[in-house]
Amino acid sequence: MIKAGHKFSVLSGLRKFRIRRVLYIALFWTVIDFISTILNFNTHESQSKSVLVRAILVFLMSGIMGYLFVFTLKNIFRESSLGVNFIAKSLILLVAALVMNFLVHFVESVLITGLDLSGTLKDFMANIMDGNWLLRRTMYWLVLFIVTQL
């Protein structure tokens, strides 16, 4: 029975815990990406705008990926073995990370550097073909995945 002065919560304790976990994941990934971005770029005038845009995009995309991992994919891979679960989630994370890197690159190129769509795509494809860039990004997301143990 609910008392007259008692607050009634629509969200259960478990759902609140999961939402908090998604927010922590998004915040953690954004902070790590922010530090990585600051350490890898030389300072120039448009960097502050670029870093802000990147942080917003990474937070939003990390929140979506965190939601997928905490709420959706957990139930899909519940019956599979631990190894299959880890490999499947890792592959999904890598594809999502590639999409997120493309979105961040696209928005930065169009809004900050003023490139057109074809210039942005050529620049992104050149980055992908650079094995060092692709390896660094892949290792970066795998380490984040392992650290947060989704």
PDB file of C-alpha atoms in Angstrom:
ATOM      1  CA  MET A   1       0.000   0.000   0.000  1.00  0.00           C
ATOM      2  CA  ILE A   2       1.321   3.430  -0.936  1.00  0.00           C
ATOM      3  CA  LYS A   3       1.204   6.085   1.752  1.00  0.00           C
ATOM      4  CA  ALA A   4      -0.088   9.573   0.961  1.00  0.00           C
ATOM      5  CA  GLY A   5       3.312  11.293   1.384  1.00  0.00           C
ATOM      6  CA  HIS A   6       5.369   8.497  -0.208  1.00  0.00           C
ATOM      7  CA  LYS A   7       7.021   9.106  -3.570  1.00  0.00           C
ATOM      8  CA  PHE A   8       6.034   6.600  -6.199  1.00  0.00           C
ATOM      9  CA  SER A   9       8.737   5.725  -8.704  1.00  0.00           C
ATOM     10  CA  VAL A  10       7.813   4.567 -12.171  1.00  0.00           C
ATOM     11  CA  LEU A  11      11.248   2.993 -12.658  1.00  0.00           C
ATOM     12  CA  SER A  12      12.224  -0.117 -10.752  1.00  0.00           C
ATOM     13  CA  GLY A  13      15.486  -0.299  -8.855  1.00  0.00           C
ATOM     14  CA  LEU A  14      16.996  -2.610 -11.477  1.00  0.00           C
ATOM     15  CA  ARG A  15      16.010  -0.299 -14.348  1.00  0.00           C
ATOM     16  CA  LYS A  16      17.512   2.689 -12.494  1.00  0.00           C
ATOM     17  CA  PHE A  17      20.729   0.704 -12.002  1.00  0.00           C
ATOM     18  CA  ARG A  18      20.866  -0.164 -15.715  1.00  0.00           C
ATOM     19  CA  ILE A  19      20.201   3.441 -16.779  1.00  0.00           C
ATOM     20  CA  ARG A  20      22.924   4.635 -14.415  1.00  0.00           C
ATOM     21  CA  ARG A  21      25.267   2.033 -15.881  1.00  0.00           C
ATOM     22  CA  VAL A  22      24.532   3.235 -19.438  1.00  0.00           C
ATOM     23  CA  LEU A  23      25.231   6.834 -18.381  1.00  0.00           C
ATOM     24  CA  TYR A  24      28.479   5.801 -16.675  1.00  0.00           C
ATOM     25  CA  ILE A  25      29.579   3.910 -19.781  1.00  0.00           C
ATOM     26  CA  ALA A  26      28.788   6.898 -22.014  1.00  0.00           C
ATOM     27  CA  LEU A  27      30.570   9.282 -19.656  1.00  0.00           C
ATOM     28  CA  PHE A  28      33.592   6.996 -19.234  1.00  0.00           C
ATOM     29  CA  TRP A  29      33.970   6.446 -22.986  1.00  0.00           C
ATOM     30  CA  THR A  30      33.583  10.184 -23.627  1.00  0.00           C
ATOM     31  CA  VAL A  31      36.246  11.106 -21.058  1.00  0.00           C
ATOM     32  CA  ILE A  32      38.666   8.512 -22.460  1.00  0.00           C
ATOM     33  CA  ASP A  33      38.012   9.722 -26.015  1.00  0.00           C
ATOM     34  CA  PHE A  34      38.457  13.341 -24.897  1.00  0.00           C
ATOM     35  CA  ILE A  35      41.823  12.566 -23.294  1.00  0.00           C
ATOM     36  CA  SER A  36      42.897  10.557 -26.340  1.00  0.00           C
ATOM     37  CA  THR A  37      41.867  13.381 -28.684  1.00  0.00           C
ATOM     38  CA  ILE A  38      43.698  16.023 -26.664  1.00  0.00           C
ATOM     39  CA  LEU A  39      46.875  13.926 -26.547  1.00  0.00           C
ATOM     40  CA  ASN A  40      46.829  13.077 -30.274  1.00  0.00           C
ATOM     41  CA  PHE A  41      46.085  16.498 -31.796  1.00  0.00           C
ATOM     42  CA  ASN A  42      48.289  19.539 -32.095  1.00  0.00           C
ATOM     43  CA  THR A  43      46.682  22.665 -30.744  1.00  0.00           C
ATOM     44  CA  HIS A  44      45.115  25.053 -33.232  1.00  0.00           C
ATOM     45  CA  GLU A  45      42.253  27.540 -33.245  1.00  0.00           C
ATOM     46  CA  SER A  46      39.448  25.241 -34.369  1.00  0.00           C
ATOM     47  CA  GLN A  47      40.455  22.457 -31.989  1.00  0.00           C
ATOM     48  CA  SER A  48      38.208  23.587 -29.128  1.00  0.00           C
ATOM     49  CA  LYS A  49      35.176  23.588 -31.414  1.00  0.00           C
ATOM     50  CA  SER A  50      36.237  20.244 -32.871  1.00  0.00           C
ATOM     51  CA  VAL A  51      36.762  18.670 -29.448  1.00  0.00           C
ATOM     52  CA  LEU A  52      33.376  19.925 -28.217  1.00  0.00           C
ATOM     53  CA  VAL A  53      31.554  18.546 -31.266  1.00  0.00           C
ATOM     54  CA  ARG A  54      33.449  15.280 -30.931  1.00  0.00           C
ATOM     55  CA  ALA A  55      32.649  14.983 -27.207  1.00  0.00           C
ATOM     56  CA  ILE A  56      28.926  15.539 -27.808  1.00  0.00           C
ATOM     57  CA  LEU A  57      28.815  12.997 -30.636  1.00  0.00           C
ATOM     58  CA  VAL A  58      30.857  10.427 -28.711  1.00  0.00           C
ATOM     59  CA  PHE A  59      28.648  10.827 -25.619  1.00  0.00           C
ATOM     60  CA  LEU A  60      25.456  10.341 -27.633  1.00  0.00           C
ATOM     61  CA  MET A  61      26.783   7.390 -29.622  1.00  0.00           C
ATOM     62  CA  SER A  62      28.334   5.810 -26.512  1.00  0.00           C
ATOM     63  CA  GLY A  63      24.994   6.143 -24.749  1.00  0.00           C
ATOM     64  CA  ILE A  64      23.283   4.349 -27.624  1.00  0.00           C
ATOM     65  CA  MET A  65      25.929   1.622 -27.687  1.00  0.00           C
ATOM     66  CA  GLY A  66      25.794   1.306 -23.893  1.00  0.00           C
ATOM     67  CA  TYR A  67      22.012   0.947 -24.065  1.00  0.00           C
ATOM     68  CA  LEU A  68      22.355  -1.759 -26.707  1.00  0.00           C
ATOM     69  CA  PHE A  69      24.891  -3.662 -24.629  1.00  0.00           C
ATOM     70  CA  VAL A  70      23.188  -3.299 -21.253  1.00  0.00           C
ATOM     71  CA  PHE A  71      19.552  -3.737 -22.280  1.00  0.00           C
ATOM     72  CA  THR A  72      19.268  -5.381 -25.690  1.00  0.00           C
ATOM     73  CA  LEU A  73      22.279  -7.526 -26.535  1.00  0.00           C
ATOM     74  CA  LYS A  74      22.446  -8.988 -23.043  1.00  0.00           C
ATOM     75  CA  ASN A  75      19.147 -10.740 -23.646  1.00  0.00           C
ATOM     76  CA  ILE A  76      19.977 -11.797 -27.202  1.00  0.00           C
ATOM     77  CA  PHE A  77      23.209 -13.567 -26.239  1.00  0.00           C
ATOM     78  CA  ARG A  78      21.966 -14.934 -22.905  1.00  0.00           C
ATOM     79  CA  GLU A  79      21.884 -18.559 -24.087  1.00  0.00           C
ATOM     80  CA  SER A  80      25.223 -18.502 -25.937  1.00  0.00           C
ATOM     81  CA  SER A  81      28.573 -19.455 -24.464  1.00  0.00           C
ATOM     82  CA  LEU A  82      30.864 -16.869 -22.904  1.00  0.00           C
ATOM     83  CA  GLY A  83      33.311 -16.991 -25.820  1.00  0.00           C
ATOM     84  CA  VAL A  84      30.607 -16.582 -28.480  1.00  0.00           C
ATOM     85  CA  ASN A  85      29.039 -13.795 -26.413  1.00  0.00           C
ATOM     86  CA  PHE A  86      32.351 -11.938 -26.140  1.00  0.00           C
ATOM     87  CA  ILE A  87      33.277 -12.350 -29.821  1.00  0.00           C
ATOM     88  CA  ALA A  88      29.819 -11.326 -31.057  1.00  0.00           C
ATOM     89  CA  LYS A  89      29.711  -8.247 -28.817  1.00  0.00           C
ATOM     90  CA  SER A  90      33.270  -7.335 -29.809  1.00  0.00           C
ATOM     91  CA  LEU A  91      32.405  -7.506 -33.509  1.00  0.00           C
ATOM     92  CA  ILE A  92      29.251  -5.454 -32.974  1.00  0.00           C
ATOM     93  CA  LEU A  93      31.280  -2.914 -31.012  1.00  0.00           C
ATOM     94  CA  LEU A  94      33.892  -2.661 -33.766  1.00  0.00           C
ATOM     95  CA  VAL A  95      31.251  -2.088 -36.449  1.00  0.00           C
ATOM     96  CA  ALA A  96      29.521   0.489 -34.238  1.00  0.00           C
ATOM     97  CA  ALA A  97      32.876   2.147 -33.528  1.00  0.00           C
ATOM     98  CA  LEU A  98      33.592   2.384 -37.257  1.00  0.00           C
ATOM     99  CA  VAL A  99      30.175   3.984 -37.811  1.00  0.00           C
ATOM    100  CA  MET A 100      30.776   6.351 -34.900  1.00  0.00           C
ATOM    101  CA  ASN A 101      34.216   7.298 -36.217  1.00  0.00           C
ATOM    102  CA  PHE A 102      32.660   7.989 -39.619  1.00  0.00           C
ATOM    103  CA  LEU A 103      29.949  10.188 -38.079  1.00  0.00           C
ATOM    104  CA  VAL A 104      32.465  12.134 -35.999  1.00  0.00           C
ATOM    105  CA  HIS A 105      34.780  12.505 -38.990  1.00  0.00           C
ATOM    106  CA  PHE A 106      31.883  13.547 -41.240  1.00  0.00           C
ATOM    107  CA  VAL A 107      30.501  16.153 -38.841  1.00  0.00           C
ATOM    108  CA  GLU A 108      33.959  17.577 -38.103  1.00  0.00           C
ATOM    109  CA  SER A 109      34.861  17.705 -41.791  1.00  0.00           C
ATOM    110  CA  VAL A 110      31.634  19.363 -42.872  1.00  0.00           C
ATOM    111  CA  LEU A 111      31.081  21.758 -39.957  1.00  0.00           C
ATOM    112  CA  ILE A 112      34.618  22.679 -38.977  1.00  0.00           C
ATOM    113  CA  THR A 113      36.885  22.267 -42.008  1.00  0.00           C
ATOM    114  CA  GLY A 114      34.191  22.961 -44.603  1.00  0.00           C
ATOM    115  CA  LEU A 115      34.811  19.904 -46.809  1.00  0.00           C
ATOM    116  CA  ASP A 116      32.080  18.687 -49.106  1.00  0.00           C
ATOM    117  CA  LEU A 117      30.630  15.164 -49.004  1.00  0.00           C
ATOM    118  CA  SER A 118      32.998  13.673 -51.588  1.00  0.00           C
ATOM    119  CA  GLY A 119      36.051  15.222 -49.894  1.00  0.00           C
ATOM    120  CA  THR A 120      34.917  13.875 -46.552  1.00  0.00           C
ATOM    121  CA  LEU A 121      34.395  10.361 -47.922  1.00  0.00           C
ATOM    122  CA  LYS A 122      37.795  10.379 -49.666  1.00  0.00           C
ATOM    123  CA  ASP A 123      39.510  11.561 -46.481  1.00  0.00           C
ATOM    124  CA  PHE A 124      37.756   8.916 -44.366  1.00  0.00           C
ATOM    125  CA  MET A 125      38.569   6.151 -46.848  1.00  0.00           C
ATOM    126  CA  ALA A 126      42.211   7.274 -46.839  1.00  0.00           C
ATOM    127  CA  ASN A 127      42.200   6.977 -43.031  1.00  0.00           C
ATOM    128  CA  ILE A 128      40.667   3.496 -43.215  1.00  0.00           C
ATOM    129  CA  MET A 129      43.248   2.362 -45.760  1.00  0.00           C
ATOM    130  CA  ASP A 130      45.994   3.565 -43.438  1.00  0.00           C
ATOM    131  CA  GLY A 131      46.592   0.378 -41.454  1.00  0.00           C
ATOM    132  CA  ASN A 132      48.088   2.259 -38.505  1.00  0.00           C
ATOM    133  CA  TRP A 133      44.962   4.428 -38.036  1.00  0.00           C
ATOM    134  CA  LEU A 134      42.602   1.459 -38.312  1.00  0.00           C
ATOM    135  CA  LEU A 135      44.702  -0.652 -35.933  1.00  0.00           C
ATOM    136  CA  ARG A 136      44.893   2.161 -33.349  1.00  0.00           C
ATOM    137  CA  ARG A 137      41.110   2.721 -33.485  1.00  0.00           C
ATOM    138  CA  THR A 138      40.343  -0.997 -33.282  1.00  0.00           C
ATOM    139  CA  MET A 139      42.645  -1.510 -30.297  1.00  0.00           C
ATOM    140  CA  TYR A 140      41.247   1.632 -28.645  1.00  0.00           C
ATOM    141  CA  TRP A 141      37.666   0.336 -28.765  1.00  0.00           C
ATOM    142  CA  LEU A 142      38.600  -3.205 -27.766  1.00  0.00           C
ATOM    143  CA  VAL A 143      40.446  -1.897 -24.710  1.00  0.00           C
ATOM    144  CA  LEU A 144      37.446   0.264 -23.772  1.00  0.00           C
ATOM    145  CA  PHE A 145      35.187  -2.734 -24.215  1.00  0.00           C
ATOM    146  CA  ILE A 146      37.337  -4.956 -22.026  1.00  0.00           C
ATOM    147  CA  VAL A 147      37.775  -2.274 -19.339  1.00  0.00           C
ATOM    148  CA  THR A 148      34.038  -1.668 -19.036  1.00  0.00           C
ATOM    149  CA  GLN A 149      33.361  -5.431 -19.363  1.00  0.00           C
ATOM    150  CA  LEU A 150      30.123  -5.216 -21.255  1.00  0.00           C
TER     151      LEU A 150
END
